[in-house]
Coordinates of C-alpha atoms and ligand atoms in Angstrom, one line a residue:
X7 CA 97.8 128.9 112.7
X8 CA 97.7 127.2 109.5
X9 CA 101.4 126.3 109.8
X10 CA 101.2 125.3 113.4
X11 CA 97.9 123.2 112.1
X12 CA 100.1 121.2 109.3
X13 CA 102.8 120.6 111.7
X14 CA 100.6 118.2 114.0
X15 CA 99.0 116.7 110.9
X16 CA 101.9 114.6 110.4
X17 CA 101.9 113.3 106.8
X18 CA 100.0 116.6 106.0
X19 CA 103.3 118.3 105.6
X20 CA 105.1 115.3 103.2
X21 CA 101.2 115.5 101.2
X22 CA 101.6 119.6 101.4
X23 CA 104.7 119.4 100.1
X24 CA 103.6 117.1 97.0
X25 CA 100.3 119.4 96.2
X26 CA 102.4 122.0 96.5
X27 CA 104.9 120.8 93.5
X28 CA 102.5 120.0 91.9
X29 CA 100.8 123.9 92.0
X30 CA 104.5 125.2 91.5
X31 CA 106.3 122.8 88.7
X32 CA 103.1 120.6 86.9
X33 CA 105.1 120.2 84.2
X34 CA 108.3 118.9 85.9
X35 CA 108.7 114.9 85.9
X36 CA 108.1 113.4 88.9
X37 CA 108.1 109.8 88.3
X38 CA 110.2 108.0 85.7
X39 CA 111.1 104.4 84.9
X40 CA 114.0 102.9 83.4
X41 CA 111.5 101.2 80.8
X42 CA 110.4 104.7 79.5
X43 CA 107.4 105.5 81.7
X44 CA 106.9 109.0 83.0
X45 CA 104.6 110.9 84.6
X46 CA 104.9 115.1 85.4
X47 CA 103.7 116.5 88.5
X48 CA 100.3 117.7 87.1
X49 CA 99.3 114.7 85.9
X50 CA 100.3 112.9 89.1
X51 CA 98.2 114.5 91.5
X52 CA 95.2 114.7 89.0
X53 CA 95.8 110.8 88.9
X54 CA 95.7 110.2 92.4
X55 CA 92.9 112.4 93.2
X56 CA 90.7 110.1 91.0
X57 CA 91.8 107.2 92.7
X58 CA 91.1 108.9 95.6
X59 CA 87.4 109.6 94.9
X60 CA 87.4 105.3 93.7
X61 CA 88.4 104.4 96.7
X62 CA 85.4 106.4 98.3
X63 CA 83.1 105.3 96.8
X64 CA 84.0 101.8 97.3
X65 CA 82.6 102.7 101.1
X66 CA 85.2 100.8 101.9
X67 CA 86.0 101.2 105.8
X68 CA 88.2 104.2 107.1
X69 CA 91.7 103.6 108.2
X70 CA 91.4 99.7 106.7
X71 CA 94.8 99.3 104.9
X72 CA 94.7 99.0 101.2
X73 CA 96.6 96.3 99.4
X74 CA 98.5 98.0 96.2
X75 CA 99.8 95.3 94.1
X76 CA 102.2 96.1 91.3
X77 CA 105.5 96.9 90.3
X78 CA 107.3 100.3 89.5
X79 CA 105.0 102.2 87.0
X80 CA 104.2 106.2 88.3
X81 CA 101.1 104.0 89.1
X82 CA 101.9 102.5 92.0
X83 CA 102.7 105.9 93.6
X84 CA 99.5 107.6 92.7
X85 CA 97.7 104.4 94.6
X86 CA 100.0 104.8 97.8
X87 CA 99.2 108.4 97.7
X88 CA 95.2 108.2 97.0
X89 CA 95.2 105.7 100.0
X90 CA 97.0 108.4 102.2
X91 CA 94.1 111.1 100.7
X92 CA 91.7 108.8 102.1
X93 CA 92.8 108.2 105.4
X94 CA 94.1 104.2 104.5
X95 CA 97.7 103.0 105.2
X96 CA 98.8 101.3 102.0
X97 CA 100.5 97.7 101.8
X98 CA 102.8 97.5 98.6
X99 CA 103.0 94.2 97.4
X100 CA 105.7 93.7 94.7
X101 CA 104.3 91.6 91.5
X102 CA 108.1 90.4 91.3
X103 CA 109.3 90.0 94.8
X104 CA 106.2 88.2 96.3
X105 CA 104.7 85.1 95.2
X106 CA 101.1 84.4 95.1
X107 CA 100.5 82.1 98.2
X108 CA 102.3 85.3 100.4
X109 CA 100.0 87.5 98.4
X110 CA 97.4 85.6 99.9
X111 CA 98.9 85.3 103.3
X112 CA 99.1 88.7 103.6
X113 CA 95.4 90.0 101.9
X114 CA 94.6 86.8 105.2
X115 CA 96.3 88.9 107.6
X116 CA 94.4 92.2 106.6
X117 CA 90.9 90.2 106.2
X118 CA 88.7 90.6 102.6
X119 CA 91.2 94.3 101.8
X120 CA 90.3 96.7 99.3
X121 CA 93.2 95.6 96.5
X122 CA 94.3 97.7 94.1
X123 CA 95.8 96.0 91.2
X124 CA 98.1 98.0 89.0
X125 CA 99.4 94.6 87.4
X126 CA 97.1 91.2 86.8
X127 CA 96.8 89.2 90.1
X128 CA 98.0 85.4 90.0
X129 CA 95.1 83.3 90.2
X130 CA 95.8 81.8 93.9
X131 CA 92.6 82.1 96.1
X132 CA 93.3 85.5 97.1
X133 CA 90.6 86.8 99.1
X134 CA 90.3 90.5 98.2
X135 CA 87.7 93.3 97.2
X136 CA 90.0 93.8 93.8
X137 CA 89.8 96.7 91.9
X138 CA 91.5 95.8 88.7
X139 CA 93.9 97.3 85.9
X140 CA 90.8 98.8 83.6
X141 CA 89.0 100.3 86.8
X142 CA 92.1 101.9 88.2
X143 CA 92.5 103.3 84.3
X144 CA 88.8 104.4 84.2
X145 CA 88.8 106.1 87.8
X146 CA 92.2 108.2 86.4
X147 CA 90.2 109.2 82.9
X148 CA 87.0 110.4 85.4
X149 CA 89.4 112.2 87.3
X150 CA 88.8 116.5 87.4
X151 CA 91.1 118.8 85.7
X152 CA 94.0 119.7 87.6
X153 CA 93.0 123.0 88.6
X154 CA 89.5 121.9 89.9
X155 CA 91.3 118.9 91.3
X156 CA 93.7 121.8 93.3
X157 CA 90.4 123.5 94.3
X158 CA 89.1 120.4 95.7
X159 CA 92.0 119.1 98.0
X160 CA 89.9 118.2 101.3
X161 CA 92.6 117.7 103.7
X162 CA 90.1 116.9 106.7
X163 CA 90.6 113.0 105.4
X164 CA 94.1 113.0 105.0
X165 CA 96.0 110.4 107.4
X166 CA 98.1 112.0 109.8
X167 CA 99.7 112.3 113.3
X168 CA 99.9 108.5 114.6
X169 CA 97.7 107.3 111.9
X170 CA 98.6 104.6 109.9
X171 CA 100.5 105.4 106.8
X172 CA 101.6 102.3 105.7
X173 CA 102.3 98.3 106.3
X174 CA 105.3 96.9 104.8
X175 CA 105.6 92.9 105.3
X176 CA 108.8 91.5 106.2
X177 CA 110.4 87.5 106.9
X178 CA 109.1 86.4 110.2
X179 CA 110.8 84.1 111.8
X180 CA 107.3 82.2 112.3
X181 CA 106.9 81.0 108.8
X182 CA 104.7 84.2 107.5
X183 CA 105.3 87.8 107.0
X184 CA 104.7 90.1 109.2
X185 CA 103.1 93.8 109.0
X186 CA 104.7 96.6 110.4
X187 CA 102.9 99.6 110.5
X188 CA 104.6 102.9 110.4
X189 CA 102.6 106.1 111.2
X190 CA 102.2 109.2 109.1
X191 CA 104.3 111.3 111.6
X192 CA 106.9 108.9 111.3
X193 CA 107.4 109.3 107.2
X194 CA 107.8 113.6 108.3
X195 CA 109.9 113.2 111.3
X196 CA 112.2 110.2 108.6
X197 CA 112.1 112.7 105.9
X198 CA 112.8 115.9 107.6
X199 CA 116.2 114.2 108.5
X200 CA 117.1 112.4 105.7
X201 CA 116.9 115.7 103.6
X202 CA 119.7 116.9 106.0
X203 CA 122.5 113.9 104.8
X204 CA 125.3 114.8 102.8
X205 CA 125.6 118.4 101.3
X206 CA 124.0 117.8 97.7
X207 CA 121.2 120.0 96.9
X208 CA 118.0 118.2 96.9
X209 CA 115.8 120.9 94.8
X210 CA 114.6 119.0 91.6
X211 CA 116.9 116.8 91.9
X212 CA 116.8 112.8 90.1
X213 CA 116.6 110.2 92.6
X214 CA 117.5 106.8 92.6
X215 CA 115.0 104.2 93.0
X216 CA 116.5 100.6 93.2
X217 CA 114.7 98.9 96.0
X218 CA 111.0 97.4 94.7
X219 CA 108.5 99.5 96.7
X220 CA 107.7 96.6 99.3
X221 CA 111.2 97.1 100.8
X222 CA 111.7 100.5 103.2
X223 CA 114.4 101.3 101.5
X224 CA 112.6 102.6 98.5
X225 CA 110.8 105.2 101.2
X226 CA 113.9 107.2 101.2
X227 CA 113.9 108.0 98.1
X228 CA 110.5 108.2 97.2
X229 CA 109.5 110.4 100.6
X230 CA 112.7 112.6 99.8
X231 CA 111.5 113.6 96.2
X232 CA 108.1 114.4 96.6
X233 CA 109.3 116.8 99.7
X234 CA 111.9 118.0 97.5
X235 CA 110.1 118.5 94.1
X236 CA 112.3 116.0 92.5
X237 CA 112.0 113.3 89.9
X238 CA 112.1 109.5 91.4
X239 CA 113.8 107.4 88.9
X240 CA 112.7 103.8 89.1
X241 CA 114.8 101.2 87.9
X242 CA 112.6 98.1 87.1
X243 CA 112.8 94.1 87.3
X244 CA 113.9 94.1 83.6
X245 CA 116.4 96.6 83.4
X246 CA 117.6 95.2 87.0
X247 CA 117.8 91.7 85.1
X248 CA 120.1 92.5 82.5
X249 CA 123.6 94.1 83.3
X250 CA 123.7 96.2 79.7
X251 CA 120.5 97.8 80.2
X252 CA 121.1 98.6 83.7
X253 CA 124.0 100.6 82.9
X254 CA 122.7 102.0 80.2
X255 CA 119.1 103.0 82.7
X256 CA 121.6 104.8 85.4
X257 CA 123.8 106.4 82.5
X258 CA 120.7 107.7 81.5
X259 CA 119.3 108.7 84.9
X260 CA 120.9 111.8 85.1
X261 CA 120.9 110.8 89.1
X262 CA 121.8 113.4 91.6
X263 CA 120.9 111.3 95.0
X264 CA 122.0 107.5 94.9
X265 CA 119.7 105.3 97.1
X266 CA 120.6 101.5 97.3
X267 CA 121.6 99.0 98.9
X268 CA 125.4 98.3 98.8
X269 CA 125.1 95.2 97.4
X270 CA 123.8 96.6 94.4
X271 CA 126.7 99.2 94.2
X272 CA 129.3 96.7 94.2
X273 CA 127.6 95.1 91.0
X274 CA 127.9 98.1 89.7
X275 CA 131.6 98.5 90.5
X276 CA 132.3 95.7 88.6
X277 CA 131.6 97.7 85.1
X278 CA 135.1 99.6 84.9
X279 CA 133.1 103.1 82.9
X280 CA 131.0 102.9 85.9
X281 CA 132.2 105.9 87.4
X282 CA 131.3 110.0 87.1
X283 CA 132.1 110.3 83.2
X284 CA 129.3 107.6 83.0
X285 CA 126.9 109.0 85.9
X286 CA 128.1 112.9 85.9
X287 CA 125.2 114.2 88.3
X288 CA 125.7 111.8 91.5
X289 CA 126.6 114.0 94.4
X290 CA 125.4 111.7 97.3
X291 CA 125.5 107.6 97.7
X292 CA 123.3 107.4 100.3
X293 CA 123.2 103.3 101.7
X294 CA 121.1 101.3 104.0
X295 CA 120.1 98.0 105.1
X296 CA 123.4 96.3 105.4
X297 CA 127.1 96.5 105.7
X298 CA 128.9 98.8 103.4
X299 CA 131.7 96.8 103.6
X300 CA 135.4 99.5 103.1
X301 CA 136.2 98.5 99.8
X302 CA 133.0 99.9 98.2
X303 CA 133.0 103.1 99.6
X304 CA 136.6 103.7 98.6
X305 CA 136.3 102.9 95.4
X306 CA 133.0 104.7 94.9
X307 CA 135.4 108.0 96.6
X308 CA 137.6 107.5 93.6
X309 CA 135.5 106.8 90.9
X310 CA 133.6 109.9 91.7
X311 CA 135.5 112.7 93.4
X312 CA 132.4 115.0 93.5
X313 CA 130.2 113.3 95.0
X314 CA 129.8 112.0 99.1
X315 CA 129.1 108.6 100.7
X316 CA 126.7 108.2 103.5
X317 CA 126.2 104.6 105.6
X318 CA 122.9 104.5 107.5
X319 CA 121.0 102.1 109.6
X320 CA 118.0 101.6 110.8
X321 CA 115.1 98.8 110.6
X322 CA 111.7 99.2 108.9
X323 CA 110.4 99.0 112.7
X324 CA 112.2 103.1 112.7
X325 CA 111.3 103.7 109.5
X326 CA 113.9 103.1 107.0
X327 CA 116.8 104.7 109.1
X328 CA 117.7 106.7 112.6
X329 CA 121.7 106.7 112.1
X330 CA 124.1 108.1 109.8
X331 CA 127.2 109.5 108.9
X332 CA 129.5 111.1 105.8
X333 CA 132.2 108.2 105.6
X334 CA 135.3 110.2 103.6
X335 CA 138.4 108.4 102.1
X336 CA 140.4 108.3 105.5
X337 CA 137.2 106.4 107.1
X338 CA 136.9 103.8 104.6
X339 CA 140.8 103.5 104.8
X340 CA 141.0 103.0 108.4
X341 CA 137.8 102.3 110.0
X342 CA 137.0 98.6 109.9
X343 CA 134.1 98.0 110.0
X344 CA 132.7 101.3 109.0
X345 CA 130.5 102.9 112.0
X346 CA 127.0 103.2 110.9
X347 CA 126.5 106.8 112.5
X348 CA 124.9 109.0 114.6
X349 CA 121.4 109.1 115.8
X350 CA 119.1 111.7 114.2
X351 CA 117.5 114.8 116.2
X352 CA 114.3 112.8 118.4
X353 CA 116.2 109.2 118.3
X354 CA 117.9 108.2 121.2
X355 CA 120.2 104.8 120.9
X356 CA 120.3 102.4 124.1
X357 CA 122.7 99.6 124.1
X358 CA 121.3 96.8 126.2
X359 CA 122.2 94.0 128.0
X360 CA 119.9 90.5 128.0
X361 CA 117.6 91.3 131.1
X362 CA 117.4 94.7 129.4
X363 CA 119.8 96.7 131.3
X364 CA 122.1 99.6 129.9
X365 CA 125.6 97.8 129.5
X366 CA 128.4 99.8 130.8
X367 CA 129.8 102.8 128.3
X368 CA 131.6 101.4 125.1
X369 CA 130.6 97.6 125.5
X370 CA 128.5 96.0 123.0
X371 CA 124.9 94.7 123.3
X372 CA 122.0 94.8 122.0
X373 CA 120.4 98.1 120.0
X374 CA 117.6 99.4 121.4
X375 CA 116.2 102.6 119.0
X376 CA 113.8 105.0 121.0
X377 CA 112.4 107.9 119.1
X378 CA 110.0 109.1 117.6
X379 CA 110.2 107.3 114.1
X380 CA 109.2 104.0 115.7
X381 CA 106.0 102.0 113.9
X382 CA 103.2 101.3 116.3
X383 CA 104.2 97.1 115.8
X384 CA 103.4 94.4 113.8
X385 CA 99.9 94.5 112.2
X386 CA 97.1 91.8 114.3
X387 CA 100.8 90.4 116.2
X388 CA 100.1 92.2 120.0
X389 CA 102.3 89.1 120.9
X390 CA 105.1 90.1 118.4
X391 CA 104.6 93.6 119.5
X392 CA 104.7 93.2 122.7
X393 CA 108.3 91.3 122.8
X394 CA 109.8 94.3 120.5
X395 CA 108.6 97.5 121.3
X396 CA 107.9 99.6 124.3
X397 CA 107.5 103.1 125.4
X398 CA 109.9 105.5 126.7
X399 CA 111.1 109.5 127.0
X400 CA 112.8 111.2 124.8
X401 CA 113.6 114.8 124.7
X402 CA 111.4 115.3 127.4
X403 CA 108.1 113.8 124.7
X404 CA 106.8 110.2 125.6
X405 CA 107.9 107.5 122.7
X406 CA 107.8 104.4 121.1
X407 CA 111.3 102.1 121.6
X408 CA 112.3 99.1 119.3
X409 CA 114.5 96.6 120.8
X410 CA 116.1 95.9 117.1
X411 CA 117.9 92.3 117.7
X412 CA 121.0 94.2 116.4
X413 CA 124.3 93.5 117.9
X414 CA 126.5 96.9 118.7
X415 CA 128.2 99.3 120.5
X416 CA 128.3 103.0 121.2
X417 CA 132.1 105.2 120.9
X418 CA 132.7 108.0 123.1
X419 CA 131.6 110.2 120.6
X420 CA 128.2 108.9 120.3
X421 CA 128.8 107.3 117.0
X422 CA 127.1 103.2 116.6
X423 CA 128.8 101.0 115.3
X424 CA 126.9 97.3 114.0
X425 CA 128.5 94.2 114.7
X426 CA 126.0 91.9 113.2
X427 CA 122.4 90.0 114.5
X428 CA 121.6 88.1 117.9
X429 CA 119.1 86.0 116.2
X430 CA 118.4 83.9 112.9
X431 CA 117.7 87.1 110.9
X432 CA 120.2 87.2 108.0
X433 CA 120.9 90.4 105.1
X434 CA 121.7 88.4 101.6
X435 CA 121.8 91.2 98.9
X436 CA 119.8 93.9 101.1
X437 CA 116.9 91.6 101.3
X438 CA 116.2 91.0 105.1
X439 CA 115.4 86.7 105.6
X440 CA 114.3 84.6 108.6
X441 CA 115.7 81.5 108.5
X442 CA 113.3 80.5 110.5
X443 CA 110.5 81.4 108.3
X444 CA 112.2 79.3 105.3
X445 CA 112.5 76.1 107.9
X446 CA 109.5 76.3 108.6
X447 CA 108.3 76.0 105.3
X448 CA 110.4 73.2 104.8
X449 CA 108.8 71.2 107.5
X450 CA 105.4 71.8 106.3
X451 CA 106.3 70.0 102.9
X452 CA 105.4 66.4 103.8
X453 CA 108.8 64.9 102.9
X454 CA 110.9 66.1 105.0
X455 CA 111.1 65.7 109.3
X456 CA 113.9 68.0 110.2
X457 CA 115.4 71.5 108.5
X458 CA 118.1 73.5 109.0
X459 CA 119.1 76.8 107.3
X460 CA 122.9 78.5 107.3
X461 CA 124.3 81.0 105.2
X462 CA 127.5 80.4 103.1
X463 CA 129.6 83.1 103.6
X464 CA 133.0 83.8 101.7
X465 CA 134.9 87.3 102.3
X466 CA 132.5 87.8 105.3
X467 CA 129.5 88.2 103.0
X468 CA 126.8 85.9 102.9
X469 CA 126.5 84.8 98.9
X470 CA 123.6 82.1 99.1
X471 CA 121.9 79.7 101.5
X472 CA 121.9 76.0 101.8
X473 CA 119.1 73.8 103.1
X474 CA 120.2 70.8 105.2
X475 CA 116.9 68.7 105.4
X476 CA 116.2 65.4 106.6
X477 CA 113.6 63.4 104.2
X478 CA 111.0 61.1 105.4
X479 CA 110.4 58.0 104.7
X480 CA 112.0 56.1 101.1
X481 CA 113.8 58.6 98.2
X482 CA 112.9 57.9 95.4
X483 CA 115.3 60.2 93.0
X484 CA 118.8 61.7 93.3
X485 CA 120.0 64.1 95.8
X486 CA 120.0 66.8 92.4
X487 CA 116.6 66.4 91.4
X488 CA 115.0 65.5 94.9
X489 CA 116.4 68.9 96.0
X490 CA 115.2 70.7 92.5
X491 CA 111.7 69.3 94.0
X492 CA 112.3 71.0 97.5
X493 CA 113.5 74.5 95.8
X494 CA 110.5 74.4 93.0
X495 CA 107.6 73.7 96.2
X496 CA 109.3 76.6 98.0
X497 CA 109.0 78.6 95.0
X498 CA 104.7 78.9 96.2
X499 CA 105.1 80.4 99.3
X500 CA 108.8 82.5 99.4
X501 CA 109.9 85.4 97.5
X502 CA 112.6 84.1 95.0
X503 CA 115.9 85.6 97.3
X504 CA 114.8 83.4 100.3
X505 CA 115.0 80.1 98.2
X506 CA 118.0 78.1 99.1
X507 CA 120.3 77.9 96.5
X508 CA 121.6 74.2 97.7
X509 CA 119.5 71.1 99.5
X510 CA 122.0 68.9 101.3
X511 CA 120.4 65.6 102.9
X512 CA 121.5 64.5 105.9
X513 CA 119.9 60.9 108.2
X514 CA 120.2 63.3 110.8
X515 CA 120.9 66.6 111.2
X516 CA 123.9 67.8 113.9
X517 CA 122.6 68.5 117.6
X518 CA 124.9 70.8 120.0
X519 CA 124.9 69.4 123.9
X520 CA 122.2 71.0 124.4
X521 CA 119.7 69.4 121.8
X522 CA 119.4 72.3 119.6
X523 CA 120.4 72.0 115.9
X524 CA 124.6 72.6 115.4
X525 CA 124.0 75.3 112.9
X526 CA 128.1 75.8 113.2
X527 CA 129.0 72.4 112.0
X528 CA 126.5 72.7 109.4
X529 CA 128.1 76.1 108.3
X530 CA 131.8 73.8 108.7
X531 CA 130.3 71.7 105.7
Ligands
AMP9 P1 115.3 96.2 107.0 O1 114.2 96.2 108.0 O2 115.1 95.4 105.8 O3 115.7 97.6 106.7 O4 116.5 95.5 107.8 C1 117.0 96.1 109.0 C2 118.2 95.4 109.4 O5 119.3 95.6 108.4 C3 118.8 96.0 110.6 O6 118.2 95.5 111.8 C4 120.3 95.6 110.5 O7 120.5 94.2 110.9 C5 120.5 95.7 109.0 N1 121.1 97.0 108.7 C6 120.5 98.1 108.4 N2 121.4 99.1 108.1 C7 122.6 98.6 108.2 C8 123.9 99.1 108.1 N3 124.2 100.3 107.7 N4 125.0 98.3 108.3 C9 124.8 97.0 108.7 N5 123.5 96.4 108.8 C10 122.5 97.2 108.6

């Protein structure tokens, strides 16, 4: 009864599996940083359960998401998880990835949240019931032992089933973020699959954490160790910023399970020693989030001939990923593109036409993801919803479907393969951009009238963006420091990877017959 209970609770089972780690292994590590932080298992969940009982007694409202604002330290992770305690979907906000003005955008979109601050806040009107550094510290010191804390777990508060478990914000094409909220069931059903990729043995294993927590990609790993008892190794901002001390953090990892972006393995390709004598535990390279281009994966093969490489795919909308598959040496030497897999057990993948229609077997269209990993939509957006998701059957249960904006097409095998986007939605280094959100934050900077935003691309990868802008009225300076002006006013409002590297100024900007900008002769340029 108990098991068929925990089953239906949803994130009751990823919580369960956490309290129960922390019962079995309190003194096994379970969150480490590359800057020498680290926390066990014990001390985790004591941790967490006093933030739990702040968070109470802050009255705030039940099932209001939390803000968490911060960076890498264990933290963050005992925030995320008091929130879930309480029956709150947390928002991680990255200290390093979003500026203050989207800070504020987003504590706008929630209305007045409950913030937790792990790190200082930037002082930029942010409207926020903030509980700060010292509060968070004093709630953890007030906290009960770890075996009353054990005896006290109330579960009946716990979120679960198609409650809320968290709101990441992503670029909207709009000119602000937007929420989308993934349910508690959704984190089990991810999890419960992802465990299943590749053949390495998850038990206690290290995991890789490379993607700030703001990004889905860092819910692989982070969901995957805490079912699996393991110890989630966080790379931070300063060891990310310096080459040496990266290598040096994942020599000293002792990683089992590889989570990044492929982007960020090819930096690491780079190093020659990168390669098993360096990292000797890596048995799985598991990617997401864009195109793991051959090249990579074969030369990750040979560097380390123990270990297996699996491409995924999936948007935050389906929680992190729905597709995937082992790609061996043969694939990545004749397969091009790589395919990015097969859909997991309860996802179903449609290819569709424009009006919506199934396209004949084999053609290409767009993605449509059914299953039940799909977020409920995009937090206060029912228009935004409304235009992306739907409802449908799968396996005989009723679900949520995603209509991705994906381009691809379906083999006789049932294996997808991604041919790129249908909109203005762009991948630069893993980071998923708008470039409509950045236009639109040119043209509310009073100098300029028109903007235009294109990738440069070399090697079929995009490797920065470039602003063509039309200025209004009289310049005053040169093209060099006019455009310094542009890049420092975007700096406010966009995370630093959306800022366009180069400002090119045009009298007018190129129109296509039918009066929309020529974003192809821009790209010519
Ligand atoms: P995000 O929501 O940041 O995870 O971004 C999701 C988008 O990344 C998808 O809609 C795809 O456009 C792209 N993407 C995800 N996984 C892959 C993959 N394995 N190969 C190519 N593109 C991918």
């Amino acid at each position: 009864m108990e098991q068929w209970r925990r089953r239906f609770r949803g994130i009751g089972e990823y919580l369960e599996r956490a309290l129960r780690n922390a019962k079995q292994f309190p003194e096994r590590i379970a969150l480490q940083t590359s800057d020498g932080e680290s926390e066990t298992y014990g001390a985790y969940w004591r941790a967490s359960e006093g933030i739990a009982s702040l968070i109470r007694q802050s009255g705030y409202p039940v099932k209001k998401p939390v803000m968490v604002y911060g960076h890498k330290s264990p933290r963050m992770i005992e925030c995320f998880h008091a929130c879930l305690k309480t029956g709150h979907p947390y928002v991680p906000v990255d200290c390093h990835s979003v500026p203050p003005e989207r800070v504020a955008n987003i504590a706008g979109q929630i209305g007045d949240p409950l913030l937790l601050a792990v790190e200082d806040l930037p002082d930029a009107g942010i409207s926020a019931q903030t509980v700060d550094r010292e509060q968070l510290e004093a709630a953890v010191a007030a906290a009960p032992d770890l075996d009353s804390a054990f005896e006290s777990v109330d579960r009946t508060a716990w979120v679960s089933g198609d409650d809320l478990a968290y709101i990441l914000f992503t670029s909207g094409s709009t000119g602000a973020p937007k929420g989308v909220c993934v349910t508690a069931s959704c984190i089990d059903g991810f999890c419960r699959w992802a465990l299943t990729l590749g053949d390495a043995e998850r038990e206690g294993a290290v995991f890789l954490n490379q993607a700030p927590f703001s990004f889905d990609l860092s819910v692989y790993e982070q969901a995957m160790s805490f079912w699996a008892g393991g110890t989630l190794y966080s790379l931070t901002k300063e060891s990310q910023d310096s080459f040496r001390l990266q290598m040096e953090a994942l020599a000293a990892s002792r990683a089992r399970i590889w989570v990044s972006t492929p982007s960020f393995a090819e930096m690491c390709l780079v190093e020659p020693s990168f390669d098993e004598q360096m990292m000797p535990d890596v048995r799985l390279f598991l990617f997401c989030g864009e195109t793991l281009p051959n090249g990579t994966a074969a030369r990750l093969l040979e560097r380390f001939p123990h270990a297996q490489v699996v491409n995924s795919y999936g948007p935050t909308e389906s929680t992190v990923a729905v597709t995937a598959c082992t790609v061996t040496g043969q694939m990545a030497a004749s397969s091009d593109p790589l395919p990015v897999g097969r859909p997991r057990k309860g996802t179903r993948i449609d290819i569709v036409a424009d009006n919506g229609e199934p396209v004949p077997a084999g053609e290409c269209g767009e993605i449509v993801i059914a299953g039940d990993t799909v977020a409920r939509g995009y937090l206060g957006r029912p228009d935004l919803t409304a235009k992306a998701f739907g409802t449908d059957m799968v396996d005989g249960k009723p679900v949520r479907t995603y209509r991705t904006g994906d381009e691809g097409w379906l083999d006789a095998s049932g294996m997808l393969h991604y041919r790129g986007r249908l909109d203005l939605q762009v991948k630069m280094n893993g980071f998923r951009i708008e470039l409509g959100e950045i236009e639109e934050n040119l043209r509310r900077l009073p100098c300029i009238k028109a903007a235009c935003v294109v990738p440069s691309v070399k090697d079929g990868q995009i490797r920065y963006l470039v602003a063509h802008v039309v200025w209004e009225g009289e310049r005053t300076e040169s093209d060099f420091r006019q455009g310094l002006g542009i890049k420092e006013a975007l700096k406010d409002v966009l995370p630093h990877y959306m800022i366009p590297r180069k400002v090119v100024f045009h009298d007018a900007l190129p129109m296509t017959p039918n009066g929309k900008c020529d974003r192809k002769a821009l790209a010519r340029l």
